[in-house]
XYZ file of C-alpha atoms in Angstrom:
685
model
C -33.031 31.835 -8.776
C -31.990 28.798 -10.835
C -29.488 26.378 -9.312
C -26.761 25.036 -11.609
C -24.811 21.831 -11.068
C -21.181 22.314 -12.021
C -17.655 21.587 -10.798
C -14.926 23.113 -8.650
C -12.377 25.357 -10.445
C -9.358 23.854 -8.727
C -7.760 20.385 -8.711
C -8.236 17.310 -10.897
C -10.854 15.775 -8.615
C -13.268 18.255 -10.183
C -15.632 17.917 -7.220
C -19.314 18.462 -7.901
C -21.004 21.576 -6.552
C -24.184 23.559 -7.042
C -24.252 27.308 -7.624
C -27.338 29.450 -7.019
C -27.199 33.162 -7.939
C -28.475 35.245 -5.044
C -28.297 38.898 -4.143
C -25.677 40.082 -3.418
C -23.574 36.920 -3.913
C -23.630 33.399 -5.344
C -24.499 30.555 -2.973
C -22.215 27.523 -3.309
C -23.123 24.090 -1.978
C -21.369 20.725 -2.313
C -23.031 18.176 -4.565
C -23.234 14.396 -4.333
C -21.061 13.793 -7.377
C -19.421 10.335 -7.703
C -15.941 11.715 -6.982
C -16.472 13.909 -3.913
C -19.777 12.404 -2.693
C -20.849 15.692 -1.123
C -17.451 16.724 0.227
C -15.423 19.842 -0.565
C -12.141 21.213 0.712
C -11.616 24.767 1.971
C -10.633 25.913 -1.523
C -13.795 24.477 -3.039
C -16.066 25.930 -0.363
C -14.637 29.430 -0.952
C -14.444 29.243 -4.773
C -17.419 31.583 -5.276
C -15.443 34.357 -3.535
C -13.532 34.762 -6.788
C -16.595 35.642 -8.856
C -17.128 39.165 -7.554
C -13.625 39.833 -6.267
C -12.505 43.468 -6.223
C -9.333 42.556 -8.166
C -11.269 41.026 -11.055
C -10.136 42.127 -14.511
C -13.132 43.790 -16.167
C -11.713 45.425 -19.289
C -8.734 44.911 -21.610
C -5.520 46.670 -20.621
C -2.776 47.930 -22.919
C 0.445 49.859 -22.456
C 0.186 53.577 -23.061
C 3.336 53.463 -25.176
C 6.279 51.121 -24.494
C 6.806 48.308 -21.968
C 7.848 50.803 -19.290
C 4.614 52.767 -19.444
C 1.652 51.828 -17.234
C -1.222 49.625 -18.331
C -4.396 51.530 -19.194
C -7.942 50.495 -20.027
C -8.746 49.842 -23.679
C -11.453 48.456 -25.911
C -11.377 44.897 -27.185
C -10.902 46.192 -30.717
C -7.809 48.148 -29.734
C -6.376 45.241 -27.758
C -6.973 42.670 -30.495
C -5.685 45.030 -33.179
C -2.452 45.462 -31.231
C -2.058 41.701 -30.868
C -2.757 41.132 -34.562
C -0.184 43.732 -35.554
C 2.444 42.232 -33.237
C 1.857 38.717 -34.593
C 1.983 39.843 -38.218
C 5.127 41.921 -37.727
C 7.012 39.207 -35.857
C 6.141 36.440 -38.301
C 7.096 38.579 -41.303
C 10.404 39.498 -39.686
C 11.394 36.338 -37.802
C 9.287 33.504 -39.228
C 6.156 31.684 -38.089
C 7.690 30.013 -35.023
C 8.592 33.405 -33.535
C 4.978 33.603 -32.290
C 3.708 31.070 -29.779
C 1.326 30.283 -26.957
C 1.562 28.876 -23.461
C -1.624 27.302 -22.090
C -2.880 26.373 -18.658
C -3.865 23.064 -17.105
C -7.188 24.583 -16.068
C -8.427 25.346 -19.573
C -11.497 23.394 -20.631
C -11.079 20.712 -23.278
C -12.688 23.056 -25.781
C -10.255 25.872 -25.023
C -7.201 23.600 -25.017
C -8.319 22.202 -28.379
C -9.036 25.655 -29.822
C -5.681 27.016 -28.640
C -3.764 24.151 -30.227
C -5.672 24.586 -33.467
C -5.196 28.364 -33.423
C -1.425 28.084 -33.117
C -1.038 25.327 -35.701
C -3.642 26.422 -38.261
C -4.065 30.176 -37.924
C -0.473 30.969 -36.934
C 1.048 27.874 -38.601
C 3.560 27.866 -35.739
C 5.066 24.970 -33.796
C 5.603 27.142 -30.704
C 3.061 25.893 -28.186
C 3.196 24.066 -24.890
C 1.429 24.251 -21.532
C 2.085 24.072 -17.821
C 1.075 20.424 -17.693
C 4.632 19.895 -18.922
C 5.575 20.920 -15.383
C 3.069 18.493 -13.849
C 2.176 15.205 -15.538
C 4.656 14.778 -18.355
C 7.012 12.226 -16.774
C 4.294 9.821 -15.624
C 2.522 10.262 -18.960
C 5.686 9.371 -20.876
C 6.297 6.264 -18.776
C 2.696 5.084 -19.114
C 2.694 5.607 -22.867
C 5.836 3.617 -23.449
C 4.708 0.724 -21.226
C 0.921 0.660 -21.529
C 0.477 2.391 -24.890
C -1.881 4.876 -23.222
C -1.711 7.633 -20.643
C -4.716 8.049 -18.371
C -3.749 9.159 -14.885
C -5.917 6.672 -13.021
C -6.913 3.707 -15.204
C -9.754 3.005 -12.773
C -12.349 5.097 -10.879
C -11.023 6.732 -7.736
C -13.568 4.804 -5.663
C -11.583 1.604 -6.381
C -8.913 2.850 -3.974
C -11.258 2.107 -1.077
C -11.237 -1.590 -2.047
C -7.444 -2.001 -2.185
C -5.900 -3.748 0.811
C -2.482 -2.177 0.232
C -1.752 1.214 -1.306
C 1.754 2.525 -1.950
C 1.642 6.326 -2.358
C 4.865 7.736 -3.762
C 5.423 11.488 -3.599
C 1.737 12.175 -3.014
C 0.047 14.164 -0.271
C -3.678 14.043 -1.078
C -4.617 15.017 2.484
C -3.399 18.533 1.657
C -3.578 18.622 -2.156
C -7.053 17.093 -2.644
C -8.691 16.448 0.744
C -12.012 15.014 -0.538
C -10.080 12.079 -2.010
C -9.034 10.983 1.478
C -12.480 9.475 2.073
C -11.417 6.544 -0.123
C -8.171 5.989 1.750
C -10.021 6.356 5.048
C -12.655 3.828 3.950
C -9.938 1.363 3.033
C -8.248 1.709 6.419
C -11.560 1.188 8.175
C -11.666 -2.239 6.512
C -8.104 -3.141 7.391
C -6.159 -1.722 4.443
C -2.547 -0.765 5.043
C -1.096 2.271 3.358
C 2.565 3.049 2.758
C 3.624 6.623 2.007
C 6.966 7.504 0.405
C 7.812 11.135 1.165
C 10.780 13.014 2.682
C 8.242 14.807 4.917
C 5.803 13.426 7.446
C 2.855 15.002 5.701
C -0.734 14.766 6.860
C -1.077 11.810 4.483
C 2.039 10.101 5.844
C 0.902 10.662 9.424
C -2.081 8.361 8.858
C -0.161 5.647 7.036
C 0.803 2.205 8.298
C 4.359 2.789 7.064
C 6.176 5.992 6.205
C 9.295 5.623 4.061
C 11.323 8.833 4.194
C 13.913 8.827 1.385
C 16.321 11.565 0.396
C 14.714 13.569 -2.442
C 15.856 12.270 -5.804
C 16.297 8.632 -4.721
C 12.794 7.296 -5.422
C 14.012 5.316 -8.430
C 16.620 3.484 -6.346
C 13.892 2.732 -3.817
C 11.599 1.245 -6.488
C 14.375 -0.871 -7.968
C 15.241 -2.044 -4.474
C 11.644 -3.113 -3.859
C 11.612 -5.064 -7.124
C 14.957 -6.667 -6.255
C 13.448 -7.964 -3.005
C 10.287 -9.131 -4.773
C 12.360 -11.155 -7.239
C 14.739 -12.609 -4.663
C 12.003 -13.559 -2.225
C 9.684 -15.100 -4.821
C 6.909 -12.522 -4.818
C 6.751 -11.788 -8.551
C 3.882 -13.233 -10.587
C 5.645 -15.240 -13.293
C 2.428 -16.423 -14.942
C 1.218 -12.829 -15.326
C 4.630 -11.705 -16.558
C 4.721 -14.426 -19.212
C 1.171 -13.858 -20.403
C 0.853 -10.077 -20.260
C 4.280 -8.424 -20.430
C 7.596 -8.230 -22.259
C 11.018 -7.108 -21.092
C 11.112 -8.713 -17.663
C 14.496 -10.422 -18.013
C 16.239 -7.134 -18.794
C 14.547 -5.477 -15.822
C 15.466 -8.400 -13.594
C 19.114 -8.046 -14.601
C 19.009 -4.298 -14.061
C 17.738 -4.661 -10.490
C 20.393 -7.201 -9.489
C 22.610 -4.451 -8.093
C 19.877 -2.894 -5.931
C 20.330 -5.119 -2.907
C 18.631 -3.851 0.265
C 21.796 -2.699 2.037
C 22.819 -0.549 -0.920
C 19.326 0.902 -1.312
C 19.272 1.768 2.388
C 22.549 3.671 1.935
C 21.254 5.499 -1.141
C 17.798 6.401 0.174
C 18.041 6.353 3.958
C 15.074 3.940 4.149
C 15.765 1.022 6.529
C 16.012 -2.442 4.987
C 13.291 -3.899 7.199
C 10.814 -1.316 5.900
C 11.718 -2.155 2.326
C 10.989 -5.820 2.950
C 7.727 -5.074 4.767
C 6.558 -2.909 1.875
C 7.157 -5.672 -0.658
C 5.450 -8.260 1.532
C 2.332 -6.129 1.859
C 2.146 -5.300 -1.852
C 2.529 -8.946 -2.819
C 0.444 -10.757 -0.210
C -2.108 -8.464 1.451
C -4.866 -8.646 -1.162
C -5.565 -6.168 -3.966
C -2.762 -3.611 -4.149
C -2.154 -0.294 -5.873
C 0.933 1.788 -6.548
C 0.166 5.483 -7.029
C 2.818 8.052 -7.906
C 2.619 11.841 -7.973
C 4.806 14.875 -8.441
C 7.179 14.116 -5.569
C 8.506 11.168 -7.540
C 8.082 12.607 -11.018
C 9.351 16.209 -10.972
C 12.985 15.244 -11.361
C 15.533 15.140 -14.149
C 14.975 11.356 -14.104
C 11.236 11.558 -13.430
C 10.194 9.367 -16.360
C 12.541 6.578 -15.324
C 11.347 6.898 -11.718
C 7.700 6.513 -12.735
C 8.840 3.629 -14.947
C 10.480 1.867 -12.002
C 7.237 1.874 -10.002
C 5.306 0.822 -13.075
C 7.767 -2.080 -13.506
C 7.139 -3.091 -9.903
C 3.363 -3.068 -10.401
C 3.654 -5.208 -13.537
C 6.090 -7.689 -11.989
C 3.710 -8.204 -9.074
C 0.843 -8.786 -11.506
C -1.232 -5.864 -10.226
C -2.138 -4.011 -13.416
C -5.558 -4.774 -14.882
C -6.767 -6.781 -11.889
C -9.743 -5.678 -9.771
C -8.927 -2.921 -7.271
C -5.236 -3.179 -8.157
C -2.765 -1.556 -10.497
C -0.602 1.463 -11.161
C -1.809 5.039 -11.511
C -0.578 8.584 -11.250
C -2.478 11.318 -9.448
C -3.173 14.247 -11.776
C -2.929 17.592 -10.002
C -4.338 20.336 -12.221
C -8.036 20.744 -12.904
C -7.803 19.655 -16.542
C -4.261 18.339 -16.560
C -5.542 15.169 -18.234
C -7.732 16.681 -20.950
C -5.362 19.591 -21.496
C -2.632 17.381 -22.855
C -4.958 15.092 -24.801
C -6.268 17.603 -27.282
C -3.475 19.651 -28.683
C -1.798 22.263 -26.484
C 1.190 20.012 -25.782
C 4.123 20.667 -28.101
C 4.176 17.231 -29.731
C 0.508 16.236 -29.750
C -2.638 16.583 -31.825
C -6.212 16.003 -30.579
C -7.032 12.498 -29.378
C -3.520 12.037 -28.011
C -2.194 11.675 -31.537
C 1.481 12.293 -32.190
C 2.263 15.303 -34.320
C 5.036 13.481 -36.182
C 2.762 10.558 -37.186
C 1.709 10.908 -40.854
C -1.603 9.091 -40.277
C -2.423 11.339 -37.308
C -1.607 14.459 -39.310
C -3.801 13.280 -42.175
C -6.787 12.561 -39.917
C -6.688 15.856 -38.002
C -5.904 17.920 -41.090
C -9.015 16.488 -42.754
C -11.156 17.598 -39.800
C -9.545 21.031 -39.935
C -9.901 21.342 -43.712
C -6.209 21.868 -44.430
C -3.402 20.031 -46.169
C -1.402 17.797 -43.782
C 1.777 19.386 -45.125
C 0.586 22.729 -43.776
C 0.721 21.453 -40.193
C 3.954 22.400 -38.418
C 6.047 19.744 -36.725
C 6.548 19.220 -32.992
C 7.668 22.271 -31.037
C 9.870 22.844 -28.031
C 8.874 21.881 -24.515
C 7.668 24.535 -22.082
C 10.903 25.684 -20.448
C 12.831 25.405 -23.707
C 10.235 27.467 -25.561
C 10.002 30.125 -22.859
C 13.770 30.639 -22.822
C 14.338 30.475 -26.602
C 15.581 33.799 -27.966
C 13.836 33.080 -31.273
C 10.443 33.493 -29.599
C 9.387 37.129 -30.042
C 5.627 37.175 -29.322
C 3.921 35.011 -26.694
C 0.292 34.519 -25.705
C -0.245 33.129 -22.191
C -3.667 31.722 -21.317
C -4.613 30.984 -17.691
C -1.071 30.483 -16.439
C 1.194 32.470 -14.121
C 4.592 31.330 -15.330
C 6.537 34.062 -13.527
C 5.670 32.154 -10.336
C 5.293 28.572 -11.573
C 8.219 28.077 -13.970
C 11.561 26.717 -12.747
C 14.493 29.151 -12.489
C 11.751 31.764 -12.529
C 14.031 34.803 -12.502
C 15.493 33.650 -15.805
C 12.028 33.021 -17.269
C 10.947 36.476 -16.110
C 13.915 38.074 -17.854
C 13.026 36.228 -21.072
C 9.417 37.451 -20.885
C 10.644 41.005 -20.351
C 12.843 40.676 -23.456
C 9.973 39.637 -25.748
C 8.783 42.043 -28.402
C 5.204 41.482 -27.252
C 3.519 39.580 -24.412
C -0.220 38.893 -24.177
C -1.813 37.488 -21.019
C -5.394 36.245 -20.813
C -6.554 35.843 -17.211
C -9.114 36.752 -14.572
C -6.695 38.705 -12.320
C -3.545 40.768 -12.774
C -1.116 37.996 -11.967
C 2.628 38.487 -11.679
C 2.863 37.426 -15.331
C 0.107 39.819 -16.408
C 2.043 42.690 -14.847
C 4.715 42.174 -17.527
C 2.295 42.060 -20.471
C 1.798 44.514 -23.320
C -1.863 43.482 -23.482
C -3.955 41.906 -20.721
C -7.289 40.350 -21.689
C -10.108 39.844 -19.135
C -11.794 36.474 -19.580
C -14.691 34.534 -18.128
C -14.321 32.466 -14.988
C -15.295 28.854 -14.398
C -18.882 29.644 -13.349
C -19.431 31.952 -16.316
C -18.648 29.531 -19.145
C -19.659 26.245 -20.722
C -17.279 23.422 -21.505
C -15.932 20.048 -20.510
C -13.126 18.939 -18.208
C -11.458 15.553 -17.821
C -10.665 14.623 -14.244
C -7.945 12.434 -12.770
C -9.923 9.238 -13.520
C -10.398 10.035 -17.213
C -14.022 10.996 -16.557
C -15.203 13.695 -18.979
C -17.608 16.045 -17.206
C -19.457 19.290 -17.896
C -18.636 22.693 -16.579
C -21.908 24.610 -16.849
C -22.562 28.315 -16.906
C -24.310 29.484 -13.749
C -24.211 33.236 -14.396
C -23.105 35.586 -17.170
C -19.647 37.170 -17.168
C -19.325 40.933 -16.581
C -20.273 43.082 -19.614
C -16.807 43.654 -21.100
C -15.425 40.178 -20.371
C -15.161 37.505 -23.068
C -14.435 33.805 -22.962
C -11.091 32.517 -24.230
C -12.991 30.844 -27.080
C -14.468 34.198 -28.127
C -11.062 35.849 -27.893
C -9.370 33.175 -30.020
C -12.162 33.251 -32.616
C -12.019 37.046 -32.951
C -8.243 36.994 -33.195
C -8.358 34.218 -35.800
C -10.834 36.272 -37.846
C -8.438 39.214 -37.882
C -5.776 36.836 -39.183
C -8.020 35.449 -41.931
C -9.435 32.268 -40.392
C -13.026 31.562 -39.299
C -13.443 29.606 -36.056
C -16.464 29.014 -33.822
C -16.650 30.383 -30.295
C -19.578 28.119 -29.343
C -18.307 25.500 -26.837
C -20.710 22.835 -28.078
C -19.632 23.332 -31.698
C -15.980 23.213 -30.672
C -16.552 20.058 -28.633
C -18.291 18.308 -31.511
C -15.305 19.124 -33.711
C -12.981 17.844 -30.973
C -14.943 14.589 -30.975
C -14.338 14.172 -34.694
C -10.665 15.084 -34.386
C -10.154 12.609 -31.522
C -12.044 9.745 -33.208
C -9.868 6.681 -33.549
C -7.133 8.184 -31.379
C -5.856 6.936 -28.044
C -8.014 9.478 -26.205
C -11.160 8.855 -28.230
C -14.039 11.165 -27.276
C -16.161 10.438 -30.368
C -19.012 8.863 -28.391
C -19.154 11.525 -25.677
C -21.822 14.203 -25.944
C -22.968 16.946 -23.592
C -26.230 15.044 -23.142
C -24.493 11.789 -22.199
C -22.285 13.559 -19.697
C -25.393 15.052 -18.116
C -27.232 11.728 -17.939
C -24.335 9.622 -16.710
C -22.487 11.982 -14.343
C -19.561 11.951 -16.733
C -18.262 9.514 -19.340
C -14.915 7.726 -19.187
C -12.724 7.789 -22.293
C -11.956 6.016 -24.533
C -15.519 6.080 -25.817
C -15.490 5.561 -29.607
C -19.239 5.662 -30.287
C -22.436 6.938 -28.733
C -23.579 3.386 -27.956
C -20.249 2.539 -26.298
C -20.470 2.479 -22.463
C -17.185 4.298 -21.932
C -14.187 2.714 -20.216
C -14.009 3.207 -16.447
C -11.351 0.499 -16.077
C -8.494 -0.138 -18.471
C -6.239 -3.163 -19.061
C -8.527 -5.974 -17.868
C -8.244 -7.724 -21.233
C -4.979 -6.377 -22.581
C -2.984 -3.255 -23.371
C -3.318 -0.943 -26.399
C 0.162 -1.837 -27.629
C 1.190 -3.499 -30.881
C 1.290 -6.966 -29.273
C -1.320 -6.381 -26.568
C 1.280 -6.689 -23.816
C 2.740 -4.168 -21.387
C 6.434 -3.437 -21.700
C 8.789 -3.481 -18.724
C 11.784 -1.192 -19.313
C 15.063 -1.391 -17.407
C 15.996 1.851 -15.626
C 18.800 2.848 -13.290
C 19.161 5.341 -10.480
C 21.282 8.376 -11.142
C 21.992 11.261 -8.847
C 19.908 14.422 -9.178
C 21.242 16.941 -11.674
C 22.420 19.056 -8.753
C 23.885 17.498 -5.607
C 24.567 19.178 -2.246
C 28.125 20.396 -1.659
C 29.988 22.578 0.849
C 28.533 25.788 -0.565
C 24.969 24.463 -0.891
C 24.770 21.608 1.631
C 21.029 20.871 1.773
C 18.320 19.611 -0.569
C 15.325 21.814 -1.349
C 12.067 20.163 -2.335
C 8.891 22.056 -3.223
C 5.190 21.272 -3.022
C 1.689 22.289 -1.998
C -0.001 23.599 1.108
C -3.618 22.722 1.866
C -4.949 26.277 1.684
C -3.515 27.320 -1.678
C -3.413 26.158 -5.272
C -0.790 26.336 -8.028
C 0.740 29.841 -8.343
C -1.810 31.281 -5.898
C -3.300 33.736 -8.424
C -6.762 32.728 -7.211
C -6.330 31.451 -3.658
C -4.068 34.265 -2.450
C -7.055 36.534 -3.121
C -9.499 34.533 -0.978
C -9.680 36.076 2.506
C -10.433 32.872 4.438
C -7.548 31.007 2.792
C -5.149 33.892 3.319
C -6.073 34.169 6.978
C -5.386 30.453 7.395
C -2.020 30.689 5.632
C -0.959 34.252 4.828
C 2.637 33.594 3.788
C 4.933 30.797 2.653
C 6.838 28.865 5.280
C 10.054 26.930 4.863
C 9.771 23.632 6.698
C 13.059 22.651 8.361
C 14.104 20.105 10.952
C 14.905 21.406 14.487
C 18.443 19.948 14.271
C 19.129 21.914 11.090
C 17.590 25.017 12.670
C 19.824 24.765 15.763
C 22.875 24.435 13.542
C 22.084 27.834 12.030
C 20.622 29.624 15.046
C 17.103 29.606 13.614
C 13.965 29.656 15.756
C 10.417 28.848 14.711
C 8.964 31.923 13.015
C 12.299 33.476 12.086
C 12.859 34.686 8.561
C 15.332 32.466 6.752
C 17.199 33.011 3.524
C 17.359 30.120 1.094
C 19.997 30.444 -1.604
C 20.637 28.249 -4.648
C 22.915 28.676 -7.646
C 20.075 30.555 -9.358
C 18.501 32.824 -6.806
C 17.481 33.770 -3.285
C 14.180 33.471 -1.437
C 13.258 34.689 2.048
C 10.580 32.690 3.883
C 9.441 32.288 7.454
C 10.698 29.155 9.189
C 8.413 26.397 10.374
C 10.263 23.869 12.515
C 9.141 20.263 12.168
C 10.692 16.964 13.184
C 8.659 15.406 10.372
C 11.151 16.398 7.688
C 14.598 14.957 7.084
C 17.412 17.010 8.734
C 19.156 17.367 5.360
C 16.064 18.624 3.500
C 14.130 21.901 3.296
C 10.553 22.131 2.013
C 9.101 25.290 0.434
C 5.609 25.801 -1.059
C 5.379 27.115 -4.631
C 2.139 29.115 -4.286
C 4.024 32.398 -3.862
C 6.874 34.032 -5.788
C 10.176 32.831 -4.372
C 10.488 29.058 -4.307
C 10.886 28.705 -8.057
C 13.603 31.331 -8.128
C 15.677 28.550 -6.584
C 14.615 25.456 -8.522
C 16.736 23.632 -11.080
C 15.572 23.739 -14.727
C 17.504 20.556 -15.604
C 15.167 18.590 -17.879
C 14.222 14.935 -17.966
C 15.558 13.603 -21.290
C 12.284 11.834 -22.124
C 9.500 14.102 -20.837
C 11.352 17.452 -20.637
C 10.083 17.806 -17.077
C 12.169 20.232 -14.964
C 13.707 19.099 -11.676
C 11.406 20.954 -9.283
C 11.778 18.467 -6.446
C 15.533 18.459 -5.785
C 18.124 21.212 -5.889
C 21.008 22.198 -3.633
C 20.528 25.146 -1.268
C 22.188 26.962 1.592
C 20.175 28.287 4.520
C 20.893 31.177 6.885
C 18.919 33.186 9.401
C 17.803 36.324 7.612
C 19.441 39.430 9.021
C 16.063 41.085 9.622
C 15.247 38.272 12.015
C 11.654 37.886 13.181
C 10.162 41.146 11.920
């Protein structure tokens, strides 16, 4: 049997692996790819279990009559005809924007590009967004307005091993992406000191030199407090600031009021730890500041990312060897997914949809008049809850589990005239659909992904999909044909068109080919021509802004959109467990992962548990202003006594979360809402 080198279907590390078809199953082995260097986590090692899973969707499903009737097997022609009729009817009755699409952060670059083009050219609708809005949007917005470019890590992940100080804010890579820990471990072996900011003592925090444990929603105050100390104690790099940045004086004035005593009161982080953190960042050799969702998934997430970015610039870290600011992308193609057109306000190449020059360039590639392109659409949560949306296509996303205020989102999906879900399993979202389309899995398709470093890599087909299963590209092309538009379903053809559409843009893929990716183990964008080496490290010589300088922007702490009170006295924060991924559609079906962690657990401090008569293993009821969730308690003295942690891999946690949106990124406030907790009346059943 032929072995195929490809990549893991899960997180943004996109670890290398080799698949060999064997009878009766596929053999999966780790590969010595530059990111994982032969390592895989439990999810990666068990990824092949999905390929022949008994729950696999193998044929289209349609409703026998109305939404209340059961799903039954159908042909592709019947399914696509029903979708075409629903689209045509809705747009004739309600207008073009009444039909939209919601994409996933795991779609290949080709599929993300094709979906964006399908909605804007075939449907001529502005109604499109994707679940990366719930992941990377705040850090991306902050990076764009300061650096003029958004690439999660502006350096290869291996650079982390060379940093002498690393500040990790709201990140738990030990659980979320274990193979990445080899770089942190290597740094510590050579004397590096790591500081973790997290309300929980996670596995990452447990290995850190310092653990700062702030109240959720106060990360911005913490960052401003660190910069205040750096300014007052003479740690800022004034030569760097003068030569490479603008806006410092306004930021300096804004941080005047964040003296250490006040920041300690706001965050709960002791003053001496604040000072030690600044000293290490400024004096202990190359230093990095890395943020992730814990800091960013707030109603002020953009400003919070901005505050840490300001700190990195003021200390002169950005663009220097083994130093800088970065954000850790979570989803498999969270980076490429937003670069090429499934985000509500963007065209391929990270072009802005409201930029006349961008519209002209992409329209020329697409062979249409720029005036025929719709304008920017609504962000994910706003689109999903807009009564004007009547028909929705969902590709590779389980929004009934992953969206904030999920009960409300579910009710909006149930109220649609028509819902289409394209997936590999019958997810909770698929169970609501009028049509469910079975599509190819990661090992059954060709395409490219862009990992957390901005490295474009190839996902290669190792085996054919089942007989009645199509790829998303084939589905979109056949649907477009029914609606009067010809599109290719060949991934290589689509990628070559993507290259032309991205040429000259911020995320320029023009010089990246399948052959180059193969030869070079991936190519870093921007890469404007085939003789360009790619760009592993950004900002060494300047920033892609109008004046070549990075912009510091003054920001201020504000309380979370929802604060604890007498009725809801505690703060809920959500996040990942090691064994599961995203909404759990895949990992909850893998036996080994389910045995390791079969159910969600609410992590609470023993003091809080005693206050409510809760023992370890009891069922507890969490209640917010939006919903109720029942989870089993896990007592831990590693979490703040005023905070509860719940994983989002199962239905439940997001019934509680606050959909308050960041004004800049439209990111919902997943990481802080007010809850009450009681021992569930059924006890420890």
